[in-house]
Amino acid sequence: MAVQSWLDHFSENTREVYAVLGILIIGSATYIRDLGSFSLIGWDESLYALVVRSIVENGHWIAPRLQFLHRGPIVTEPFMEKPPFVFWVQAVSVTVLGDSEFALRLPSALATIATAIVIYWFLRRYSVGAGLFGAVSFLTMPYVFAGFNAGRTGSTDALFVFFGTLALCTLWVATADDRRDIFYVGAGATVLMLLSKGFAAGVFAIIALPVLAVRWKWLWKNRVPAATATVVATVAVLAWPTVMYMRYGDPFINIIFINHVVERAASYSTFPFVQAFPAFTDPWLFVVPAAVVARFRSQMERLLVFSVWWVVAVLAFFSLTAGGPWYIAPAFPGLAVAVGIILDDAVSRTPRRAVAVLICLGLGLLISPRLPIQLVPVVTNGLRSPPSGLRYLLGIGVFSVVVGFGLVRQLDLWPENIDWTKSQLIGLVLAGLLLSAPVAISGSWAVNEGNLGKSAHEHTSPDATVYLADGVIQNHPPNWYGFSYYSERSISRVPLSDVKSGMVIVVPESRLNELQCEYTVLDQQPIAGAEFALLEIDCSTRQPS
């Protein structure tokens, strides 16, 4: 008996090792591969890259500084719009790996893979299959690997979602299994979540409300350690803003809360989150209706209800407060938990749910934007070309085979000499690799803006200032942070009437006739619907006015 027990334990551990390996294969192929092969995105990503450079080069760890290009005069001031933890992580990456797109994005990529591991750990308490389905579905949601400010960009959102997911999952496990140690891990994750994106963490507090309401008795029974963890976490969270307030006073509060939260929520146009959700989560949202065909085990049913609340709370919250498409990134792990529960039950316990999953997938193809025939239009704004067409159909086909094999197994038709666990894992990994890809997120705007910056770097000395023609920032969509990052030069603005010999300046080609000096064209790039020229000015012989 002891030998058999050891063999069973070894077999279970082996299955888990294979499952985690499968998750890492998809994660590495989709999020690590070609991570540095495309230019920084023109707004958040390149802006954050400049903040990180300030930390690495000048040691501004507490109050990183930024040369602001998008508001009023160009000035260098402390960047107080977000807490610094993500920038600290990026700064460590850049210090170790060098200042590059890969180093700036690596923390986001690793955080995304880590989020999948957390989902696996959370669901494997019920079954390895549920954990595997949940993790794979998360990694292969189109917005996670092909969206702005997502897993393949150097933004704050991926780490924020990781810490928020870890905090929620550990809260559930700690209160369900009476695990104080897990509760402390969740408290630490909450601190880092708040230090990653500040007030945006409120959405995770809303998601957690049902758990706190239902399991208040556990919190009361453990009130002393819970209160201690809360106090320590509060002190840790408040340390940075306290230092910042002591340094900068009310302007810090105005920027991080009034301007960046209250005014932004009031002024942003509402993004159609609900209409975009099918495209952002294709094909995994399509299987959710299969949940209604039969009851689940009580534990799984409670968790399924919570995961649905998780998704709905995020969509509702940001539909009311507005924001860009990346704001609903916290909903994706919740959907992955629901998908893991539904699919595991479909392939291992409920044959009619397996049939329902296959039907739902087929119907989902009718609205998928990843196929040329789309009967119901959905919003795809913020999404950059996930695998589509034949490759997408192959991925759906392989996944459907996995579900079909699960149905065959439940009907006692599965060959005994074939290992179901390995077959399921191989099928899921193959489907995941077909449904996801290492997408280049930046478009032509960012690439061309970066190229113009690289030309400015090539044609100027390290201590030089590169100029933008007055009106360029105000009248053209690019914010020029990408240009600033790649040029590695100080930026200033100048009226075209005040240019002097030796200046290197960016001018819209439509305004070249305003120049009264000769010039040499160093580079030309189309950016955001306009043509821009990088010029070196020579006023030794002025053009006639």
XYZ file of C-alpha atoms in Angstrom:
545
model
C 0.000 0.000 0.000
C 2.811 2.402 0.884
C 4.519 1.729 -2.444
C 1.261 2.266 -4.345
C 0.616 5.505 -2.437
C 4.114 6.743 -3.323
C 3.583 5.826 -6.979
C 0.245 7.665 -7.048
C 1.883 10.725 -5.484
C 4.763 10.561 -7.969
C 2.319 10.215 -10.854
C 0.329 13.231 -9.675
C 3.486 15.318 -9.288
C 4.631 14.265 -12.749
C 1.316 15.383 -14.219
C 1.689 18.747 -12.521
C 5.236 19.179 -13.800
C 4.062 18.448 -17.339
C 1.138 20.868 -16.941
C 3.379 23.713 -15.744
C 5.857 22.908 -18.515
C 3.055 23.187 -21.065
C 2.055 26.574 -19.660
C 5.664 27.757 -19.818
C 6.022 26.584 -23.421
C 3.007 28.632 -24.541
C 4.063 31.577 -22.392
C 7.629 31.629 -23.700
C 6.619 31.170 -27.346
C 3.974 33.881 -27.171
C 5.361 36.449 -24.738
C 9.167 36.118 -24.687
C 9.895 35.351 -28.339
C 10.576 38.452 -30.479
C 9.754 40.664 -27.497
C 12.299 43.298 -28.494
C 11.723 43.147 -32.227
C 9.342 46.110 -32.557
C 9.460 49.792 -31.633
C 8.051 51.223 -28.436
C 4.430 52.304 -28.640
C 4.136 56.062 -28.905
C 2.292 56.987 -25.721
C 2.409 55.021 -22.461
C 5.193 52.601 -23.325
C 7.720 55.167 -24.548
C 6.751 57.619 -21.792
C 7.381 54.935 -19.156
C 10.659 54.046 -20.873
C 11.850 57.619 -20.330
C 10.795 57.440 -16.671
C 12.822 54.233 -16.292
C 15.823 55.856 -17.985
C 15.629 58.672 -15.426
C 15.843 56.093 -12.634
C 18.725 54.141 -14.153
C 20.857 57.059 -15.341
C 20.195 59.618 -12.607
C 19.178 57.526 -9.591
C 15.721 59.110 -9.284
C 14.175 56.053 -7.583
C 11.696 57.862 -5.340
C 10.624 60.621 -7.724
C 11.518 59.706 -11.321
C 11.723 62.710 -13.624
C 10.337 63.141 -17.112
C 10.705 65.736 -19.823
C 6.996 66.362 -20.405
C 6.204 66.956 -24.064
C 2.412 66.813 -24.160
C 1.290 69.668 -21.916
C 2.213 73.351 -22.243
C 5.906 74.254 -22.292
C 8.433 71.422 -22.464
C 9.684 71.060 -18.883
C 11.452 68.369 -16.876
C 9.525 67.584 -13.689
C 8.914 64.680 -11.286
C 6.611 62.049 -12.763
C 3.849 61.759 -10.161
C 0.993 60.252 -12.163
C 1.602 56.676 -10.993
C 3.312 54.851 -8.117
C 6.846 53.716 -8.932
C 6.950 49.957 -8.308
C 6.615 48.846 -11.948
C 9.248 51.399 -12.965
C 11.560 50.016 -10.286
C 11.152 46.514 -11.707
C 11.785 47.783 -15.238
C 14.817 49.712 -14.018
C 16.305 46.540 -12.540
C 15.662 44.747 -15.842
C 17.320 47.565 -17.819
C 20.279 47.664 -15.406
C 20.863 43.943 -15.890
C 20.038 43.576 -19.594
C 20.756 47.049 -20.974
C 18.425 49.793 -22.175
C 16.337 48.065 -24.839
C 12.778 47.267 -25.833
C 13.282 43.685 -24.621
C 14.448 44.732 -21.152
C 11.596 47.226 -20.770
C 8.958 44.651 -21.755
C 10.350 41.594 -20.004
C 8.695 42.338 -16.620
C 5.271 42.511 -18.309
C 5.864 39.268 -20.203
C 7.019 37.424 -17.082
C 4.121 38.853 -15.047
C 1.655 37.589 -17.654
C 3.122 34.084 -17.554
C 3.143 34.273 -13.745
C -0.568 35.219 -13.801
C -1.255 32.045 -15.771
C 0.678 30.047 -13.165
C -1.417 31.630 -10.396
C -4.621 30.677 -12.240
C -3.293 27.135 -12.581
C -2.400 26.979 -8.876
C -5.803 28.365 -7.910
C -7.793 25.872 -9.996
C -5.604 22.805 -9.544
C -6.977 22.566 -6.005
C -10.020 21.131 -7.778
C -8.236 19.399 -10.636
C -5.086 19.658 -12.725
C -7.271 19.817 -15.836
C -9.168 22.874 -14.618
C -5.906 24.642 -13.846
C -4.481 23.787 -17.246
C -7.563 24.923 -19.157
C -7.695 28.155 -17.162
C -4.014 29.007 -17.625
C -3.986 28.213 -21.360
C -7.162 30.201 -21.992
C -5.675 33.236 -20.229
C -2.398 33.127 -22.169
C -4.226 32.834 -25.489
C -6.820 35.590 -25.050
C -6.116 37.983 -27.937
C -5.968 41.152 -25.881
C -3.516 39.649 -23.415
C -0.922 38.927 -26.131
C -1.941 41.385 -28.869
C -3.423 44.366 -27.035
C -2.081 47.781 -26.100
C -0.629 47.983 -22.566
C -0.878 44.209 -22.226
C 1.525 41.278 -21.887
C 3.934 42.223 -24.685
C 4.332 45.903 -23.829
C 6.348 47.770 -21.236
C 3.350 49.115 -19.330
C 2.075 48.993 -15.757
C -0.982 46.825 -16.432
C 0.512 43.331 -16.630
C 2.167 43.528 -13.207
C -0.935 45.207 -11.796
C -3.121 42.346 -13.048
C -0.670 39.755 -11.725
C -0.628 41.154 -8.195
C -4.389 41.729 -8.233
C -5.061 38.168 -9.377
C -2.676 36.788 -6.767
C -4.377 38.860 -4.055
C -7.858 37.620 -5.006
C -6.863 33.969 -5.378
C -4.972 33.902 -2.077
C -7.898 35.572 -0.293
C -10.215 32.840 -1.558
C -7.823 30.019 -0.640
C -6.896 31.469 2.767
C -10.510 31.889 3.843
C -11.642 28.548 2.365
C -8.778 26.398 3.674
C -7.946 28.319 6.877
C -4.453 29.245 5.668
C -2.934 32.226 7.449
C 0.308 31.853 5.500
C -1.580 32.236 2.241
C -3.380 35.269 3.661
C -0.032 36.952 4.328
C 1.013 36.295 0.739
C -2.198 37.991 -0.390
C -1.482 40.982 1.833
C 1.938 41.359 0.229
C 0.395 41.079 -3.238
C -2.110 43.781 -2.323
C 0.707 46.148 -1.357
C 2.488 45.622 -4.670
C -0.786 45.916 -6.584
C -1.396 49.337 -5.023
C 2.199 50.404 -5.675
C 1.833 49.324 -9.315
C -1.218 51.338 -10.339
C -2.541 53.171 -7.329
C -6.254 53.947 -7.214
C -7.046 51.579 -10.096
C -6.676 48.801 -7.502
C -10.152 49.769 -6.288
C -11.636 47.457 -8.904
C -10.030 44.436 -7.207
C -11.479 45.590 -3.880
C -14.932 45.549 -5.475
C -14.325 42.039 -6.841
C -13.280 40.851 -3.370
C -16.430 42.142 -1.614
C -18.488 38.912 -1.932
C -15.630 36.825 -0.479
C -15.247 39.216 2.443
C -19.015 39.269 3.010
C -19.493 35.492 2.927
C -16.357 34.549 4.865
C -16.303 37.297 7.465
C -16.309 34.669 10.226
C -12.834 33.510 9.196
C -11.587 37.092 9.259
C -13.147 37.614 12.691
C -11.645 34.377 14.040
C -8.249 35.485 12.718
C -8.787 39.156 13.506
C -5.440 39.656 15.232
C -3.199 38.339 12.403
C -5.558 39.866 9.832
C -5.383 43.260 11.560
C -1.605 42.987 11.880
C -1.220 42.188 8.182
C -3.545 45.071 7.321
C -1.571 47.558 9.411
C 1.774 46.434 7.997
C 0.389 46.562 4.447
C -1.059 50.033 5.019
C 2.260 51.353 6.299
C 4.071 49.824 3.313
C 1.611 51.324 0.851
C 1.625 54.793 2.414
C 5.410 55.108 2.700
C 6.004 56.306 -0.868
C 3.081 58.781 -1.121
C 4.004 60.173 2.309
C 7.546 60.907 1.154
C 6.228 62.423 -2.069
C 3.757 64.629 -0.220
C 6.469 65.821 2.154
C 8.585 66.779 -0.868
C 5.978 68.282 -3.177
C 2.883 68.999 -1.077
C -0.536 69.575 -2.624
C 0.674 69.423 -6.264
C 1.391 65.722 -5.677
C -2.227 65.106 -4.548
C -3.547 67.145 -7.464
C -1.575 65.141 -10.014
C -1.909 61.573 -8.717
C -5.547 61.813 -7.661
C -7.394 64.925 -8.868
C -5.892 65.143 -12.360
C -5.090 61.506 -13.000
C -8.195 59.903 -11.466
C -11.084 62.330 -10.970
C -10.613 64.567 -14.001
C -9.585 61.721 -16.265
C -12.689 59.707 -15.338
C -14.850 62.752 -16.008
C -13.250 63.665 -19.335
C -12.568 60.277 -20.967
C -15.047 59.014 -23.517
C -16.438 55.627 -22.606
C -14.906 52.724 -24.509
C -17.429 50.083 -25.687
C -16.018 47.410 -23.366
C -18.945 44.985 -23.649
C -18.981 45.144 -27.461
C -15.213 44.583 -27.566
C -15.089 41.752 -25.038
C -15.861 38.957 -27.568
C -12.924 40.027 -29.771
C -10.618 40.505 -26.791
C -11.322 36.989 -25.460
C -12.022 35.023 -28.665
C -12.625 32.030 -28.595
C -12.868 31.465 -24.832
C -15.879 33.662 -24.152
C -17.822 31.534 -26.629
C -17.720 28.438 -24.361
C -19.251 30.194 -21.329
C -22.910 29.543 -22.306
C -22.171 25.812 -21.936
C -22.196 26.428 -18.167
C -26.004 26.436 -18.102
C -26.654 22.931 -19.488
C -26.033 21.101 -16.175
C -25.197 21.707 -12.524
C -21.629 21.659 -11.218
C -20.305 20.268 -7.987
C -21.114 22.705 -5.178
C -17.531 23.926 -4.685
C -17.034 24.490 -8.391
C -20.413 26.160 -8.722
C -19.567 28.702 -6.026
C -16.259 29.439 -7.682
C -17.934 29.753 -11.091
C -20.408 32.285 -9.712
C -17.522 34.258 -8.199
C -15.580 34.226 -11.479
C -18.634 35.539 -13.342
C -18.957 38.299 -10.742
C -15.252 38.999 -11.241
C -15.771 39.669 -14.955
C -19.049 41.562 -14.629
C -17.697 43.804 -11.852
C -14.757 44.913 -14.004
C -16.881 45.557 -17.096
C -19.511 47.454 -15.121
C -17.007 49.512 -13.136
C -15.084 50.771 -16.146
C -18.186 51.206 -18.292
C -19.299 53.728 -15.667
C -15.927 55.398 -15.101
C -14.601 55.213 -18.698
C -11.082 54.623 -19.982
C -9.090 52.849 -22.706
C -9.486 49.183 -23.706
C -6.651 48.066 -21.403
C -8.644 49.144 -18.359
C -10.572 45.861 -18.390
C -7.433 43.717 -18.239
C -8.383 42.646 -14.658
C -11.399 40.831 -16.133
C -9.336 38.379 -18.185
C -8.098 36.198 -15.266
C -11.682 35.988 -13.978
C -12.878 34.724 -17.347
C -9.988 32.241 -17.442
C -11.102 30.809 -14.083
C -14.650 30.366 -15.424
C -13.372 28.750 -18.625
C -11.150 26.366 -16.658
C -14.103 25.182 -14.552
C -16.441 24.768 -17.526
C -13.989 22.937 -19.785
C -12.675 20.597 -17.111
C -16.209 19.547 -16.249
C -16.994 19.156 -19.949
C -14.116 16.758 -20.663
C -14.172 14.778 -17.413
C -17.665 14.652 -15.879
C -20.566 15.901 -18.011
C -20.870 14.584 -21.591
C -23.685 16.938 -22.512
C -21.571 19.910 -21.467
C -18.852 18.693 -23.845
C -21.427 18.654 -26.650
C -22.591 22.131 -25.625
C -18.997 23.431 -25.694
C -18.528 22.174 -29.256
C -21.821 23.748 -30.353
C -20.943 27.059 -28.671
C -17.546 27.096 -30.370
C -19.179 26.541 -33.738
C -21.659 29.351 -33.183
C -18.879 31.585 -31.909
C -17.115 31.312 -35.250
C -20.033 33.242 -36.767
C -19.107 36.385 -34.811
C -15.344 35.927 -34.601
C -13.436 38.874 -36.104
C -10.597 36.445 -36.786
C -12.472 35.000 -39.763
C -13.389 36.801 -43.019
C -17.104 36.015 -42.672
C -18.469 37.786 -39.608
C -22.239 37.890 -39.208
C -22.262 40.104 -36.115
C -19.695 42.943 -35.983
C -17.710 43.399 -32.771
C -15.320 46.137 -31.683
C -11.600 45.383 -32.145
C -10.089 48.773 -31.218
C -6.841 48.391 -29.284
C -6.183 44.907 -30.678
C -3.290 44.219 -33.023
C -3.731 41.307 -35.488
C -3.964 38.034 -33.520
C -3.686 34.809 -35.575
C -6.644 34.547 -37.906
C -7.959 32.654 -40.895
C -6.647 29.133 -41.429
C -4.316 29.162 -38.429
C -7.158 30.229 -36.146
C -9.402 27.487 -37.551
C -6.660 24.913 -37.008
C -6.349 26.033 -33.398
C -10.104 25.739 -32.892
C -10.006 22.345 -34.604
C -7.265 20.981 -32.354
C -9.038 22.277 -29.257
C -12.314 20.739 -30.445
C -10.518 17.400 -30.796
C -9.395 17.668 -27.160
C -13.001 18.252 -26.078
C -14.181 15.453 -28.365
C -11.643 13.043 -26.894
C -12.909 13.988 -23.440
C -16.421 13.093 -24.544
C -15.219 9.759 -25.958
C -13.440 9.017 -22.682
C -16.567 9.681 -20.645
C -18.490 7.269 -22.871
C -15.907 4.563 -22.058
C -14.707 4.470 -25.659
C -11.195 5.787 -24.965
C -8.414 3.242 -25.759
C -6.852 1.996 -22.519
C -3.343 1.984 -23.961
C -3.365 5.754 -24.619
C -2.597 8.113 -21.722
C -5.461 10.604 -21.570
C -3.572 13.141 -19.442
C -0.669 13.384 -21.882
C -3.016 13.511 -24.873
C -4.994 16.344 -23.273
C -1.817 18.285 -22.471
C -0.308 17.876 -25.946
C -3.578 18.902 -27.588
C -3.978 21.970 -25.396
C -0.401 23.142 -25.922
C -0.725 22.723 -29.693
C -4.063 24.568 -29.730
C -2.561 27.324 -27.580
C 0.404 27.778 -29.910
C -1.928 28.034 -32.901
C -4.341 30.482 -31.262
C -1.623 32.844 -30.002
C 1.473 34.442 -31.507
C 4.307 36.859 -30.608
C 2.498 39.827 -32.144
C 4.322 43.094 -32.882
C 2.067 45.557 -31.070
C 3.406 48.864 -32.402
C 2.080 50.136 -35.728
C 3.690 52.236 -38.434
C 3.316 55.454 -36.436
C 5.502 54.162 -33.618
C 8.028 52.581 -35.990
C 8.438 55.731 -38.055
C 8.573 57.995 -35.008
C 11.266 55.733 -33.601
C 13.188 55.824 -36.878
C 13.113 59.610 -36.848
C 14.462 59.565 -33.298
C 17.241 57.156 -34.257
C 18.237 59.513 -37.094
C 18.371 62.426 -34.643
C 20.593 60.331 -32.368
C 22.895 59.515 -35.267
C 23.298 63.115 -36.414
C 23.765 64.884 -33.067
C 26.217 64.805 -30.177
C 25.161 63.386 -26.768
C 24.848 66.835 -25.187
C 22.881 68.344 -28.082
C 19.280 69.536 -28.027
C 16.914 68.407 -30.767
C 14.101 70.784 -31.642
C 10.496 70.373 -32.644
C 8.922 73.075 -34.762
C 6.471 75.095 -32.680
C 2.987 73.639 -33.129
C 4.142 70.096 -33.909
C 3.025 68.642 -30.583
C -0.226 70.596 -30.417
C -1.381 69.941 -33.974
C -0.322 66.358 -34.654
C -1.387 63.132 -32.886
C 2.064 61.710 -31.959
C 3.182 62.841 -28.510
C 6.864 62.414 -29.481
C 7.890 60.386 -26.426
C 9.031 57.626 -28.761
C 11.094 60.158 -30.687
C 12.563 61.401 -27.411
C 13.426 57.883 -26.237
C 15.227 56.848 -29.419
C 16.989 60.166 -29.937
C 18.365 60.091 -26.362
C 18.545 63.869 -26.533
C 16.971 66.799 -24.736
C 13.945 68.120 -26.620
C 12.866 71.734 -27.054
C 10.434 73.684 -29.188
C 11.250 76.630 -31.394
C 9.252 78.863 -33.787
C 10.400 78.408 -37.365
C 11.193 82.128 -37.500
C 13.805 81.677 -34.742
C 15.809 78.751 -36.095
C 19.602 79.090 -36.142
C 22.483 77.407 -37.891
C 23.376 73.997 -36.565
C 19.932 73.253 -35.152
C 18.532 69.780 -35.824
C 14.770 70.164 -35.989
C 11.624 68.182 -36.848
C 9.331 70.082 -39.220
C 6.096 68.989 -40.948
C 6.822 68.943 -44.673
C 3.760 71.128 -45.216
C 5.580 73.947 -43.358
C 8.985 73.759 -45.012
C 8.160 76.879 -47.034
C 8.091 78.875 -43.772
C 11.817 78.371 -43.231
C 14.027 81.348 -44.103
C 17.272 79.362 -43.933
C 18.837 76.653 -46.023
C 18.596 73.142 -44.635
C 19.749 69.580 -45.181
C 17.159 66.815 -44.966
C 18.511 64.121 -42.639
C 15.429 61.883 -42.658
C 11.773 61.857 -43.663
C 9.000 59.749 -42.106
C 5.212 59.561 -42.459
C 3.652 59.730 -38.970
C -0.062 59.824 -38.171
C -1.147 60.951 -41.603
C 1.469 63.683 -41.993
C 4.983 63.789 -43.437
C 7.771 64.949 -41.141
C 11.326 65.899 -42.028
C 14.361 65.924 -39.769
C 16.471 68.903 -40.856
C 19.856 70.405 -40.103
C 19.617 74.184 -40.414
C 22.180 76.381 -42.193
C 21.468 80.105 -41.910
C 24.755 81.289 -43.392
C 22.775 82.046 -46.526
C 19.164 82.926 -45.794
C 16.448 82.169 -48.281
C 14.596 85.182 -49.579
C 11.415 85.843 -47.572
